[in-house]
XYZ file of C-alpha atoms in Angstrom:
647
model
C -2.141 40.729 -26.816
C -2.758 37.315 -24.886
C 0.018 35.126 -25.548
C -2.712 32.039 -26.197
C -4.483 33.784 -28.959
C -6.167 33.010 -32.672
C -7.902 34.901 -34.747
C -10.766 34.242 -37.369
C -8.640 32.796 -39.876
C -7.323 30.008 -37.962
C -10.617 29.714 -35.932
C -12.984 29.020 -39.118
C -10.420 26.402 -40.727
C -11.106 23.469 -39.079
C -7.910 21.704 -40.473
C -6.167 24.163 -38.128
C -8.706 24.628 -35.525
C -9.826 20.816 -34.725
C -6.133 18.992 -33.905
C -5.910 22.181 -30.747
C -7.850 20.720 -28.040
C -7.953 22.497 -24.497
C -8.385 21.069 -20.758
C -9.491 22.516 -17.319
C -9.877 20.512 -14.570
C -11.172 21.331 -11.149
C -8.251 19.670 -9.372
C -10.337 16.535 -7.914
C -10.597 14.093 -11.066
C -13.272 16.018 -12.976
C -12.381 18.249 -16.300
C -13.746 19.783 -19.520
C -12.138 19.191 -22.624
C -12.537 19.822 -25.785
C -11.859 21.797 -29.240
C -11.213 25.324 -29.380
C -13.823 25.520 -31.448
C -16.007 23.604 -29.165
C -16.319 20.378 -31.353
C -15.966 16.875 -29.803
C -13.291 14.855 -31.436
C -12.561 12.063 -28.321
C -14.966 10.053 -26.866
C -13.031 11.679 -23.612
C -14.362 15.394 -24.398
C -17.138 16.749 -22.654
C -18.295 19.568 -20.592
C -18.608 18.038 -17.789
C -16.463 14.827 -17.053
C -16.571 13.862 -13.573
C -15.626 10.663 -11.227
C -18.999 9.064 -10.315
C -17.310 6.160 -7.382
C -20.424 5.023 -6.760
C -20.122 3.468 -10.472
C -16.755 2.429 -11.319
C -13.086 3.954 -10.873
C -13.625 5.838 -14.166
C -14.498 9.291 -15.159
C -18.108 9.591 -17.048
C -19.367 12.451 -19.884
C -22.479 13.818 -17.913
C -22.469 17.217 -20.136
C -21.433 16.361 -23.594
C -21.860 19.725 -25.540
C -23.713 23.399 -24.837
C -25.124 24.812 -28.837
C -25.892 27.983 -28.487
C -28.285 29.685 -30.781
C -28.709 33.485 -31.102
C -31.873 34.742 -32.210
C -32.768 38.715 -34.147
C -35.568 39.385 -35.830
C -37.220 35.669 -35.902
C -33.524 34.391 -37.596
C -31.490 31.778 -35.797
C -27.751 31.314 -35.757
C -26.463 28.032 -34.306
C -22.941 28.967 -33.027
C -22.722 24.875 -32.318
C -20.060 22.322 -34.067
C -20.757 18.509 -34.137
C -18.917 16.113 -36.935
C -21.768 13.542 -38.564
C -21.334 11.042 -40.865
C -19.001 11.437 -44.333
C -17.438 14.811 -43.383
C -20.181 16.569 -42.057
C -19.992 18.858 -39.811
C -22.745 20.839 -38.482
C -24.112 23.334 -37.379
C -21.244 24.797 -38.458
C -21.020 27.612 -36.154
C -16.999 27.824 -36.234
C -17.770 30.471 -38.980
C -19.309 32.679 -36.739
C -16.116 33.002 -34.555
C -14.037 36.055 -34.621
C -11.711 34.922 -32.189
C -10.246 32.927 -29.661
C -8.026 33.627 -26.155
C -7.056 31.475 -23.410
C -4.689 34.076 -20.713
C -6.952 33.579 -17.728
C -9.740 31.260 -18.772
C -11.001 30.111 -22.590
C -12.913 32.976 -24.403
C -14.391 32.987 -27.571
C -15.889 35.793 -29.381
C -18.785 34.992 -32.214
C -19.877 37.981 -34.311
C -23.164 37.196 -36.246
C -24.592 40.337 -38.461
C -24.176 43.217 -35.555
C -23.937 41.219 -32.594
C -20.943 40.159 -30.794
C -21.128 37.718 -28.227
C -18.364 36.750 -25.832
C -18.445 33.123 -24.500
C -15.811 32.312 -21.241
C -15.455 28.941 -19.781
C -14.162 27.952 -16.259
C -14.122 24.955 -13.861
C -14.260 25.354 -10.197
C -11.802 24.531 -7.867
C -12.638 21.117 -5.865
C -16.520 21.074 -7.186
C -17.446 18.823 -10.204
C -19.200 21.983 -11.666
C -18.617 23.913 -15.163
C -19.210 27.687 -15.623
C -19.528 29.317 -18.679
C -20.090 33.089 -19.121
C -22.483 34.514 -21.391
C -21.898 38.957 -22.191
C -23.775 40.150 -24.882
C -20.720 42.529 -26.227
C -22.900 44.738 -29.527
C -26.452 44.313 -30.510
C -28.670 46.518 -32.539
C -31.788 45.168 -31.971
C -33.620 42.271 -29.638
C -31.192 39.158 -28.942
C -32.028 35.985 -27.872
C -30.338 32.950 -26.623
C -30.963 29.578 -27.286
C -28.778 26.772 -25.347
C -29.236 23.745 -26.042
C -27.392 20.894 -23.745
C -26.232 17.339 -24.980
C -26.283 14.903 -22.506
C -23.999 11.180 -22.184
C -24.160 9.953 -19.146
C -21.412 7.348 -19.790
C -18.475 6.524 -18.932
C -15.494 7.708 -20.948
C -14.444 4.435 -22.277
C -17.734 3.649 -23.548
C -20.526 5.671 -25.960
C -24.270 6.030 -25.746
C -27.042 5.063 -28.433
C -30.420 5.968 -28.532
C -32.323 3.233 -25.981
C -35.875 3.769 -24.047
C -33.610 3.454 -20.643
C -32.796 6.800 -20.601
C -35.111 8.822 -18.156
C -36.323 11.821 -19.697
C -37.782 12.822 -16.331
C -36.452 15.975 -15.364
C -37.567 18.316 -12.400
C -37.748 22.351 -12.753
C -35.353 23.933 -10.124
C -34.351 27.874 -9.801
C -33.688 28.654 -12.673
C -32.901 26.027 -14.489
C -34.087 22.300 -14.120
C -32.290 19.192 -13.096
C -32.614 15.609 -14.791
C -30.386 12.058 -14.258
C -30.455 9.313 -17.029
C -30.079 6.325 -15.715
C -29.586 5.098 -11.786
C -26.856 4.995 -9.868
C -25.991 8.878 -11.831
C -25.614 11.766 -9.971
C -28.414 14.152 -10.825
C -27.106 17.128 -13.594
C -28.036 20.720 -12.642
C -28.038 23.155 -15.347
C -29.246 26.386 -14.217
C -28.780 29.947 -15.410
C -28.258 33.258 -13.347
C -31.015 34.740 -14.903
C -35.135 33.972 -15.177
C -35.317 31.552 -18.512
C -37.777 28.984 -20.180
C -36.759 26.055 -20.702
C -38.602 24.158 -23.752
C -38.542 20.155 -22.861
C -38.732 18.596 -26.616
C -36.719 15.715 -25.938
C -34.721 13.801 -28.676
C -31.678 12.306 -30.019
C -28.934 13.617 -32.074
C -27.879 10.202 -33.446
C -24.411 9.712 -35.796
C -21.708 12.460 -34.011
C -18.277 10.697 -34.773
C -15.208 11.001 -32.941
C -12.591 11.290 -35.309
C -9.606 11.057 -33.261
C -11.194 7.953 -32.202
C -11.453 6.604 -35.916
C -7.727 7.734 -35.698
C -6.835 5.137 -32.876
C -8.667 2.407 -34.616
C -11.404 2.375 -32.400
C -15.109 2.612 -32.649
C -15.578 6.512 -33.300
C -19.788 7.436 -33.002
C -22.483 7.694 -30.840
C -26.153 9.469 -30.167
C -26.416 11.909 -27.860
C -29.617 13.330 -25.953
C -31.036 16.725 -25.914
C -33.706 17.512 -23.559
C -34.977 20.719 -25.326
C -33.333 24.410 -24.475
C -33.246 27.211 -22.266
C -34.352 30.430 -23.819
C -33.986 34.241 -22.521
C -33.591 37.532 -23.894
C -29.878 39.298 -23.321
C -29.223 42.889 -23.603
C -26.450 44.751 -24.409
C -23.587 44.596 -22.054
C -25.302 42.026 -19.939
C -23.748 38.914 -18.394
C -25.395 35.235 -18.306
C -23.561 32.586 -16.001
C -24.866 28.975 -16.741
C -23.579 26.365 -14.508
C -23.345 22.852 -15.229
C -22.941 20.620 -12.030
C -23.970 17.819 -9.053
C -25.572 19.794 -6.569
C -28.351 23.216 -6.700
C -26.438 26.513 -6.726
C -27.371 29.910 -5.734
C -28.358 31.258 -9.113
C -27.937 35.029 -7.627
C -24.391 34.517 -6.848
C -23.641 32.765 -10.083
C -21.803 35.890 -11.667
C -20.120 36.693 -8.946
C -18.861 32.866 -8.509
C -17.566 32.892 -12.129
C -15.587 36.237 -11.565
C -14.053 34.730 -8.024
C -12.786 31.814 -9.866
C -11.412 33.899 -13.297
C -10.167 35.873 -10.882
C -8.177 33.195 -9.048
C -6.568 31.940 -12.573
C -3.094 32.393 -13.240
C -2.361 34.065 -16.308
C -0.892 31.988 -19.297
C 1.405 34.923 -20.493
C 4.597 33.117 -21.553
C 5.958 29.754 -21.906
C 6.989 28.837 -17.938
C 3.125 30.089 -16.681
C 1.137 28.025 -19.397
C 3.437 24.977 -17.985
C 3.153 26.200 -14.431
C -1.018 25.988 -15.152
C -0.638 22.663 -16.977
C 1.322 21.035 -13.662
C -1.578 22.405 -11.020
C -3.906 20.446 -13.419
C -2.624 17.233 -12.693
C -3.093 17.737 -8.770
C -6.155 15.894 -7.830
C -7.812 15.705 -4.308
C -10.278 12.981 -3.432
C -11.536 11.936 0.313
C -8.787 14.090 1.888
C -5.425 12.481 -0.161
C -3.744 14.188 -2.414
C -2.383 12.808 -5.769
C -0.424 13.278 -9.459
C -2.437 12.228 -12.108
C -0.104 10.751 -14.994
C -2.275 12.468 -17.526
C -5.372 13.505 -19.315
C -7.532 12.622 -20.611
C -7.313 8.651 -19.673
C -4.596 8.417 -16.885
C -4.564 7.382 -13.189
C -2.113 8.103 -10.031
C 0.545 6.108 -11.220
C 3.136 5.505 -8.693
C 6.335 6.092 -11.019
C 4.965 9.058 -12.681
C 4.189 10.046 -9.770
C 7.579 10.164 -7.795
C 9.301 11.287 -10.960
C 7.066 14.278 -11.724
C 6.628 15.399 -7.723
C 9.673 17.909 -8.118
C 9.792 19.217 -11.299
C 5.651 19.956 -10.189
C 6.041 21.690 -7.331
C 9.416 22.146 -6.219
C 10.775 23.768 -9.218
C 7.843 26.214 -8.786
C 8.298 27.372 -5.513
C 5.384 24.870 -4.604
C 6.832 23.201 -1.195
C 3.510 22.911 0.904
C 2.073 21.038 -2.475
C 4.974 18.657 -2.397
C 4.513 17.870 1.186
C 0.571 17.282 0.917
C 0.887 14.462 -2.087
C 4.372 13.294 0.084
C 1.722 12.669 2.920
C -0.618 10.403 0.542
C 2.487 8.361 -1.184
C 3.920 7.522 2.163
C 0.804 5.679 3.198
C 0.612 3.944 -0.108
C 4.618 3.189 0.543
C 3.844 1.700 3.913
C 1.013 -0.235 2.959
C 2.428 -1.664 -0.179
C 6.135 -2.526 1.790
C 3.467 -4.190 4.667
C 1.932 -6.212 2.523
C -1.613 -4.437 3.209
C -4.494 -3.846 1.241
C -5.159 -0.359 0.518
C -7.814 1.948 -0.684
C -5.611 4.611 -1.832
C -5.796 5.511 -5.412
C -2.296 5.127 -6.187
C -1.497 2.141 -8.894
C 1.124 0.110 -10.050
C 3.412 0.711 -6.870
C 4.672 -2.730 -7.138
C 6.764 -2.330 -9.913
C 10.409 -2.636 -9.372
C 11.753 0.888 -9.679
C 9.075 2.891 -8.055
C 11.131 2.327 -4.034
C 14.101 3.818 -5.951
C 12.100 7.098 -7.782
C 10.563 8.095 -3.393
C 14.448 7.903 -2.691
C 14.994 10.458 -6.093
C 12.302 12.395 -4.983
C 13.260 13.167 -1.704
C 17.148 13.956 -2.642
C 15.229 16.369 -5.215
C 13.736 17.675 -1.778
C 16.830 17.792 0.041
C 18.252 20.188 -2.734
C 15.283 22.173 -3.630
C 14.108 22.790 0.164
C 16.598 21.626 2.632
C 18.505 18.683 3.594
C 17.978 19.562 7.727
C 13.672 19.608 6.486
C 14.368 16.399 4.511
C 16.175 14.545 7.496
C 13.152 15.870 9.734
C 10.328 14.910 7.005
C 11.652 11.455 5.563
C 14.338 10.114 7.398
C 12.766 7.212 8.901
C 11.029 6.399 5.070
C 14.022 6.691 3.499
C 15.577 3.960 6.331
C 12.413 2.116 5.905
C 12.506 1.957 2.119
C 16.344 0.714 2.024
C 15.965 -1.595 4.793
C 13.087 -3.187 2.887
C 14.901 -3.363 -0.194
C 18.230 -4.283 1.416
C 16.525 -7.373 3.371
C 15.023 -8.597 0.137
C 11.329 -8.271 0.633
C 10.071 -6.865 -2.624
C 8.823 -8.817 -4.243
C 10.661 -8.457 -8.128
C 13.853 -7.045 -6.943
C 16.798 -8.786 -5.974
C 20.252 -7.337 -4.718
C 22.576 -9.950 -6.243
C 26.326 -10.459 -4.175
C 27.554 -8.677 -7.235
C 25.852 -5.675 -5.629
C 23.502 -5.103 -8.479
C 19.473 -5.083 -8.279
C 17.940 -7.913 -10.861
C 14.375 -7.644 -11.926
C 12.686 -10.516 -13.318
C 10.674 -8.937 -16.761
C 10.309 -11.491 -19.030
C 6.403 -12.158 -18.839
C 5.570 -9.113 -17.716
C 6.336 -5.110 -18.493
C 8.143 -3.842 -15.729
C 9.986 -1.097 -16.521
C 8.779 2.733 -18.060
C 8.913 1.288 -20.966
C 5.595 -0.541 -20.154
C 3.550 -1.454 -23.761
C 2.218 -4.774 -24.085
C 0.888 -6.828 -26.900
C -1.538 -10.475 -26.256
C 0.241 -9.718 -23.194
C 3.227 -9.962 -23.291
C 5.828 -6.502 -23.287
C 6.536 -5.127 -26.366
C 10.090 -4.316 -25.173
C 11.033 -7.072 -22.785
C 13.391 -6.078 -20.534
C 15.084 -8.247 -17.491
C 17.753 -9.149 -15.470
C 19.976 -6.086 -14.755
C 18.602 -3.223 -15.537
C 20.630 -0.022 -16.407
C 17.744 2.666 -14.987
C 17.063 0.363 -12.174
C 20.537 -0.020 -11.738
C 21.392 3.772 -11.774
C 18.959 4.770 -9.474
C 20.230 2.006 -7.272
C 23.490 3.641 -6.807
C 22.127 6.984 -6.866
C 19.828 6.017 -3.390
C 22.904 3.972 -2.058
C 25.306 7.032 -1.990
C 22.911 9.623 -0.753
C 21.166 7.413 1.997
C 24.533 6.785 3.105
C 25.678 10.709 2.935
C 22.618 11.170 4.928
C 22.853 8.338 7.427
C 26.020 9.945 8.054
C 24.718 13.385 8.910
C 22.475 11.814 11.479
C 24.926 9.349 13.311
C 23.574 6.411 11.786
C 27.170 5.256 11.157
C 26.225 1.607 11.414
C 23.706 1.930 8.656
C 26.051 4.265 6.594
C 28.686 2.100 6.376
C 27.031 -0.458 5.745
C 25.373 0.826 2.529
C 28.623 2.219 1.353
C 30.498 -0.819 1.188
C 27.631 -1.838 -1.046
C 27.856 1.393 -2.956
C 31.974 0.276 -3.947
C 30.814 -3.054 -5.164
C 27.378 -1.548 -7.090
C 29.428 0.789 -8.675
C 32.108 -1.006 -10.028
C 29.944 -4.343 -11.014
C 27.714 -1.106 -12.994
C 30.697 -0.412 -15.126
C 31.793 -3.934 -15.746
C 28.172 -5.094 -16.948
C 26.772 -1.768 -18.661
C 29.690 -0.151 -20.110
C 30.505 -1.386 -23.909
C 33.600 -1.335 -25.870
C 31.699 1.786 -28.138
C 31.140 3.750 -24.767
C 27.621 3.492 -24.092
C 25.506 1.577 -21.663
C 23.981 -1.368 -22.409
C 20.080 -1.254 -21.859
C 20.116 -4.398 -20.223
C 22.099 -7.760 -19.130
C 20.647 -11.208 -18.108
C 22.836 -13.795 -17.851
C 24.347 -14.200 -21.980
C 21.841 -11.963 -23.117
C 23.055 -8.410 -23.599
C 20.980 -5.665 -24.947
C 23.193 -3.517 -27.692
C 19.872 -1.398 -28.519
C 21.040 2.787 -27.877
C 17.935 3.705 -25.767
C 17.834 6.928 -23.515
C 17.447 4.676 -20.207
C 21.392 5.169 -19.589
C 20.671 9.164 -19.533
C 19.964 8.685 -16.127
C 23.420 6.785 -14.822
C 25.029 10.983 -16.399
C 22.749 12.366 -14.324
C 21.977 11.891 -11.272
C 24.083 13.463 -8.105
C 25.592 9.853 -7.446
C 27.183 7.930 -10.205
C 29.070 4.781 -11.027
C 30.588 6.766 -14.015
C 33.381 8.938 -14.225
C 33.104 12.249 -16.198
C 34.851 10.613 -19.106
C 32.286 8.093 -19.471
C 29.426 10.309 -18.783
C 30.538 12.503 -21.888
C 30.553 9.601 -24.105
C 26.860 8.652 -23.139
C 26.178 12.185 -23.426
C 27.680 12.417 -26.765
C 25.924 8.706 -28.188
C 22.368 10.164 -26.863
C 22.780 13.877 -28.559
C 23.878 12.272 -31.667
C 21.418 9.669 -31.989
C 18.462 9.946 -29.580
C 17.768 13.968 -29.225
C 14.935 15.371 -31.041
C 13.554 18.927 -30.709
C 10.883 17.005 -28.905
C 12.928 14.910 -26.046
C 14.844 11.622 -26.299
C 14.017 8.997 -28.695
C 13.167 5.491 -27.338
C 15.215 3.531 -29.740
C 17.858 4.804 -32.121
C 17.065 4.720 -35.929
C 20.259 2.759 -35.987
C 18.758 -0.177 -33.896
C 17.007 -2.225 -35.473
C 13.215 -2.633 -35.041
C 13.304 1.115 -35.201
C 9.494 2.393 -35.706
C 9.063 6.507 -34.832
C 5.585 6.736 -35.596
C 2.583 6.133 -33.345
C -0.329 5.968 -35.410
C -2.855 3.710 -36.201
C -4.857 0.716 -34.588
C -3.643 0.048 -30.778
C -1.779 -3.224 -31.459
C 0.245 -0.635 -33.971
C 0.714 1.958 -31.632
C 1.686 -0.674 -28.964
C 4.461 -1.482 -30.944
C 5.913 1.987 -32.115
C 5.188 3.107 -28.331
C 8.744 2.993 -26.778
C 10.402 1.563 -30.158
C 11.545 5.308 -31.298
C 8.734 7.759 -30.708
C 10.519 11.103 -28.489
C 9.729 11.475 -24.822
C 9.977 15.337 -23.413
C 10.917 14.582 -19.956
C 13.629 12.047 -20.518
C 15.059 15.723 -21.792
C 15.095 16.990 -18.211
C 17.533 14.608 -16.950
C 19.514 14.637 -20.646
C 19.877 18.469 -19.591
C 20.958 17.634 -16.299
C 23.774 15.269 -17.085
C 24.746 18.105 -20.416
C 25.125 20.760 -17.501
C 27.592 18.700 -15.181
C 29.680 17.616 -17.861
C 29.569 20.784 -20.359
C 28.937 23.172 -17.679
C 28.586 27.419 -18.867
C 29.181 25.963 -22.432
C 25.937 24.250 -22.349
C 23.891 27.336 -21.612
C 22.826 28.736 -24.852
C 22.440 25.121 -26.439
C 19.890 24.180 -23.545
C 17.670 27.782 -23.892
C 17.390 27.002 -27.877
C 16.063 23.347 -26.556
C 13.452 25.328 -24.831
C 12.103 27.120 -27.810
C 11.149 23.525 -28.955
C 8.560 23.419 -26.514
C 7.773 26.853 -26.577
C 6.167 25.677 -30.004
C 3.748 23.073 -28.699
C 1.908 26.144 -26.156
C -0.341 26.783 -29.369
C -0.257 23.414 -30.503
C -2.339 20.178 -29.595
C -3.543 20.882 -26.024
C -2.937 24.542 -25.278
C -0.398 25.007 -22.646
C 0.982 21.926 -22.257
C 3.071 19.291 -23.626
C 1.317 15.857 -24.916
C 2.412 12.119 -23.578
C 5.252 11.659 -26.744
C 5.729 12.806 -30.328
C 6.845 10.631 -33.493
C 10.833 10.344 -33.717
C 10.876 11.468 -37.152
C 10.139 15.267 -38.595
C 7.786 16.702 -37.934
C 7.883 14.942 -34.778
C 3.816 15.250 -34.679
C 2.313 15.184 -30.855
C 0.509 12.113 -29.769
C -1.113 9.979 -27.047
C -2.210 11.757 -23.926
C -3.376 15.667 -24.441
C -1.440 16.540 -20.874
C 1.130 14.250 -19.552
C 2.881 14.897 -16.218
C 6.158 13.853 -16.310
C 6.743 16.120 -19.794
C 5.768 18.877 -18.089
C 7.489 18.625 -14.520
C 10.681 17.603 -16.529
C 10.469 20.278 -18.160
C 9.824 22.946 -15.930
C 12.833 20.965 -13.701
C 15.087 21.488 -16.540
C 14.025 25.682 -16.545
C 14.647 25.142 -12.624
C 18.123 23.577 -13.171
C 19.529 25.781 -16.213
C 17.999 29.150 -14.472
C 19.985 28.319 -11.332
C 22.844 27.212 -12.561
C 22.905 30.354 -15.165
C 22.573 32.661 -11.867
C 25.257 31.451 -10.154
């Protein structure tokens, strides 16, 4: 039995069925996401979602929706699902489903009188182009089948409406025909690897609502063009490939194409390979650099996500060529960024304070995971580079003070993980000295210098450790409290008492300011009041402005974002730092932690593990479908307790 499965009685409930969603991508921005039961919710969703750079630096909806319609005896069954207007949904073809399996690639199974069709879905690799697999399983009699494609063209942050700018000029290709909407579009080939007529009666299906959209407070409902449909008659046991894409394809091979890339799938059979699928997803390829998306279905290459996902990714995985590849892209955005150049690389937000400090995390995570001799070879002169710049005072928003600390200036602007804004100003407004910023500080202090050492830089070594002995002990003078915690952070008279996970990370990492004393009483402060069974709570419900729930209009969200809502990968380092400090002991409590996520494979977006979840039971899934650093953070933490188990 596939470990991704659900049968009829989930399938035809839509209270159960809608909230799962499920994502492919093809690895180079583009994806298909939807339902399970193939039913738009997000403005996002779509067949076909693809970057279109000629446009914008957004993805756009080419292929909205596929109904299919089979056809005995002169009677038609719509198999399609679209929500209208008060509740409606139609065609209501969910009922027709017997059930549903996502191992290798999404597969649905309708059964309508005495036929049985089997529908499979799958993206290619590195081509903006959508297969999906028609076999005619049982039939008693004549079938045919009716598909009948919605079209966008639109970006994903925007809808269509019904306008007389929308070309319904289409050209008849082999097999299939191919049509564009507006200018500036690339032209949509739908074609079929079988002979077909299509029927052009072109129209518009106007009033489909979004209703996760309606959710976010957001306008939730747009019309949607149909062409006509392709018709053909399917025997038993046959197989139909349509293929939805950018450029002509060899409609013989089309079969064969789809069962090369099935094929190539890695099976979702337990709990590590559905997260092992969700972290490929976020690799994305674009005019020969490599990059880590922060998420789906809205997120760029963020630069902090970026560094702080890149192990638990690939490393953790076995992935080391992968690591090296996106390493290659990052240090030309690194370089650029610390040279003050303009760059065309797709990697955003680099600037912010922190994100030096995460490359310097990253590559210890590569000098533990790989080697420290192929670290030293790879990024020895970055890692120089990065603390020379950073030593010398050249970025831009952060300071070394004499006291040995690094002071951030974040009073106008958000520039910490914690990020959310409202009228534009941060939400959670944090300045001065910073405990992460702080920790991770000290963290690249001690290693740099272990490694300068190694080398024969002694100069250099020594030099950053006699910083190190001042950083560390001005850390415990300004962060510890009298209740043995970390403050969040200090400027000037201002101290921030709020318990937030940020001073996880000082227990953590390899190098710390703390002694194992004080590391157990952070540990103890964030089990007791910031673990959920869905990661570390931003704020705890004993602080005040406590607010666990993201739902709502965005201004609302924006303010319950990091004010007590659960983050998954701030777990990864919390089971780090419970490892060095309980050791063996900690075994058994850090596999039932695991089972926690185990939950969310069949849950929200199959396979993977959402952007946060509300602080409070039943700590619901929100925001993002897919978000990076959950799943490399979690994935580390199966890397760390595995090893550390097998010792």
């Amino acid at each position: 039995m596939s470990y991704l499965r659900f049968d009829k009685t989930l399938m035809t409930n839509l209270e159960e069925s809608l909230p799962r969603e499920i994502l492919r991508t093809n690895r180079s921005g583009a994806y298909h996401c939807s339902t399970i039961v193939d039913c738009n919710t997000r403005k996002y969703h779509g067949l076909l979602v693809i970057p279109v750079p000629e446009l914008d630096d957004e993805n756009h909806v080419l292929l909205s929706a596929m109904d299919e319609t089979v056809i005995q005896h002169g009677a038609e069954f719509n198999l399609g699902l679209h929500k209208y207007h008060g509740d409606n949904f139609s065609p209501r073809g969910h009922k027709y489903i017997r059930e549903y399996e996502c191992e290798k690639v999404p597969t649905t199974w309708y059964r309508v009188g005495g036929v049985v069709l089997k529908k499979e879905k799958v993206f290619v690799h590195h081509e903006n182009r959508i297969l999906i697999r028609y076999t005619l399983v049982d039939a008693h009699s004549e079938t045919i089948l009716r598909l009948r494609p919605y079209l966008a063209f639109r970006s994903v942050r925007e809808y269509t409406h019904e306008n007389s700018q929308a070309s319904r000029d289409y050209d008849v290709i082999d097999n299939g025909i191919k049509t564009r909407m507006y200018p500036g579009y690339p032209e949509l080939y739908m074609q079929f690897s079988k002979e077909n007529e299509f029927h052009f009666i072109p129209d518009w299906y106007r009033g489909i609502e979004y209703p996760k959209e309606q959710e976010r407070g957001y306008d939730f409902n747009e019309d949607l063009y149909v062409p006509g449909y392709f018709e053909f008659k399917i025997s038993k046991g046959e197989c139909v490939t349509f293929s939805g894409g950018i450029s002509s394809v060899d409609t013989s091979k089309l079969n064969q194409l789809f069962a090369d890339e099935a094929e190539q799938r890695t099976p979702r059979k337990d709990f590590k390979n559905c997260l092992i699928n969700a972290a490929h997803q976020f690799l994305n390829k674009q005019d020969g650099e490599s990059y880590i998306l922060a998420g789906y279905p809205w997120f760029k290459c963020r630069a902090r996500d970026m560094f702080v996902s890149l192990p638990g990714l690939t490393l953790s995985v076995g992935e080391v060529s992968k690591f090296e590849m996106i390493m290659e892209t990052a240090i030309k955005a690194i370089y650029a960024f610390m040279n003050g150049e303009k760059s065309t690389l797709k990697v955003y937000e680099i600037y912010h304070p922190d994100v030096l400090l995460w490359a310097v995390w990253t590559i210890q995570q590569y000098a533990k995971m790989v080697s420290r001799d192929a670290a030293k070879e790879k990024y020895l002169v970055l890692l120089k580079d990065i603390m020379t710049y950073l030593l010398d005072g050249r970025h831009p928003n952060l300071e070394v003070r004499d006291n040995g600390l690094v002071y951030a200036n974040g009073r106008d602007n958000a520039i910490t993980w914690m990020n959310s804004t409202v009228n534009g100003r941060p939400v959670v407004g944090r300045t001065g000295y910073i405990v992460e910023f702080n920790s991770l500080w000290y963290n690249a202090l001690c290693f740099t210098a272990d490694i300068m050492d190694e080398v024969g830089d002694n100069e250099f070594s020594s030099r950053l450790k006699s910083l190190s002995e001042k950083t560390g002990k001005s850390f415990v003078e300004t962060f510890l409290n009298e209740y043995g915690y970390l403050l969040d952070f200090v400027d000037g008279d201002m101290m921030d008492w709020s318990v937030r996970p940020n001073m996880i990370f000082a227990a953590a990492f390899d190098y710390s300011p703390l002694d194992a004393k004080q590391k157990k009483g952070v540990i103890d402060i964030v089990t007791k009041e910031l673990l959920t069974p869905k990661g570390l709570r931003s704020l705890s419900p004993k602080s005040g402005g406590y607010n666990p729930n993201y739902v709502g209009p965005q201004m609302q969200r924006d303010y319950a974002y990091h004010q007590g809502t659960a983050w998954p990968w701030l777990e990864g380092f919390y089971m780090e730092a419970y490892l060095k400090i309980y050791k063996r002991s900690a075994i058994s409590f850090l596999w039932r932690q695991f089972v926690n996520y185990e939950d969310e494979m069949t849950c929200h977006c199959l396979g993977t593990l959402p952007e946060l979840f509300d602080g409070n039971p039943p700590f619901k899934g929100r925001g993002a479908v897919s978000f990076a650093m959950n799943v490399a953070e979690i994935l580390r933490g199966l890397y760390l307790l595995d090893k550390f188990e097998n010792q």
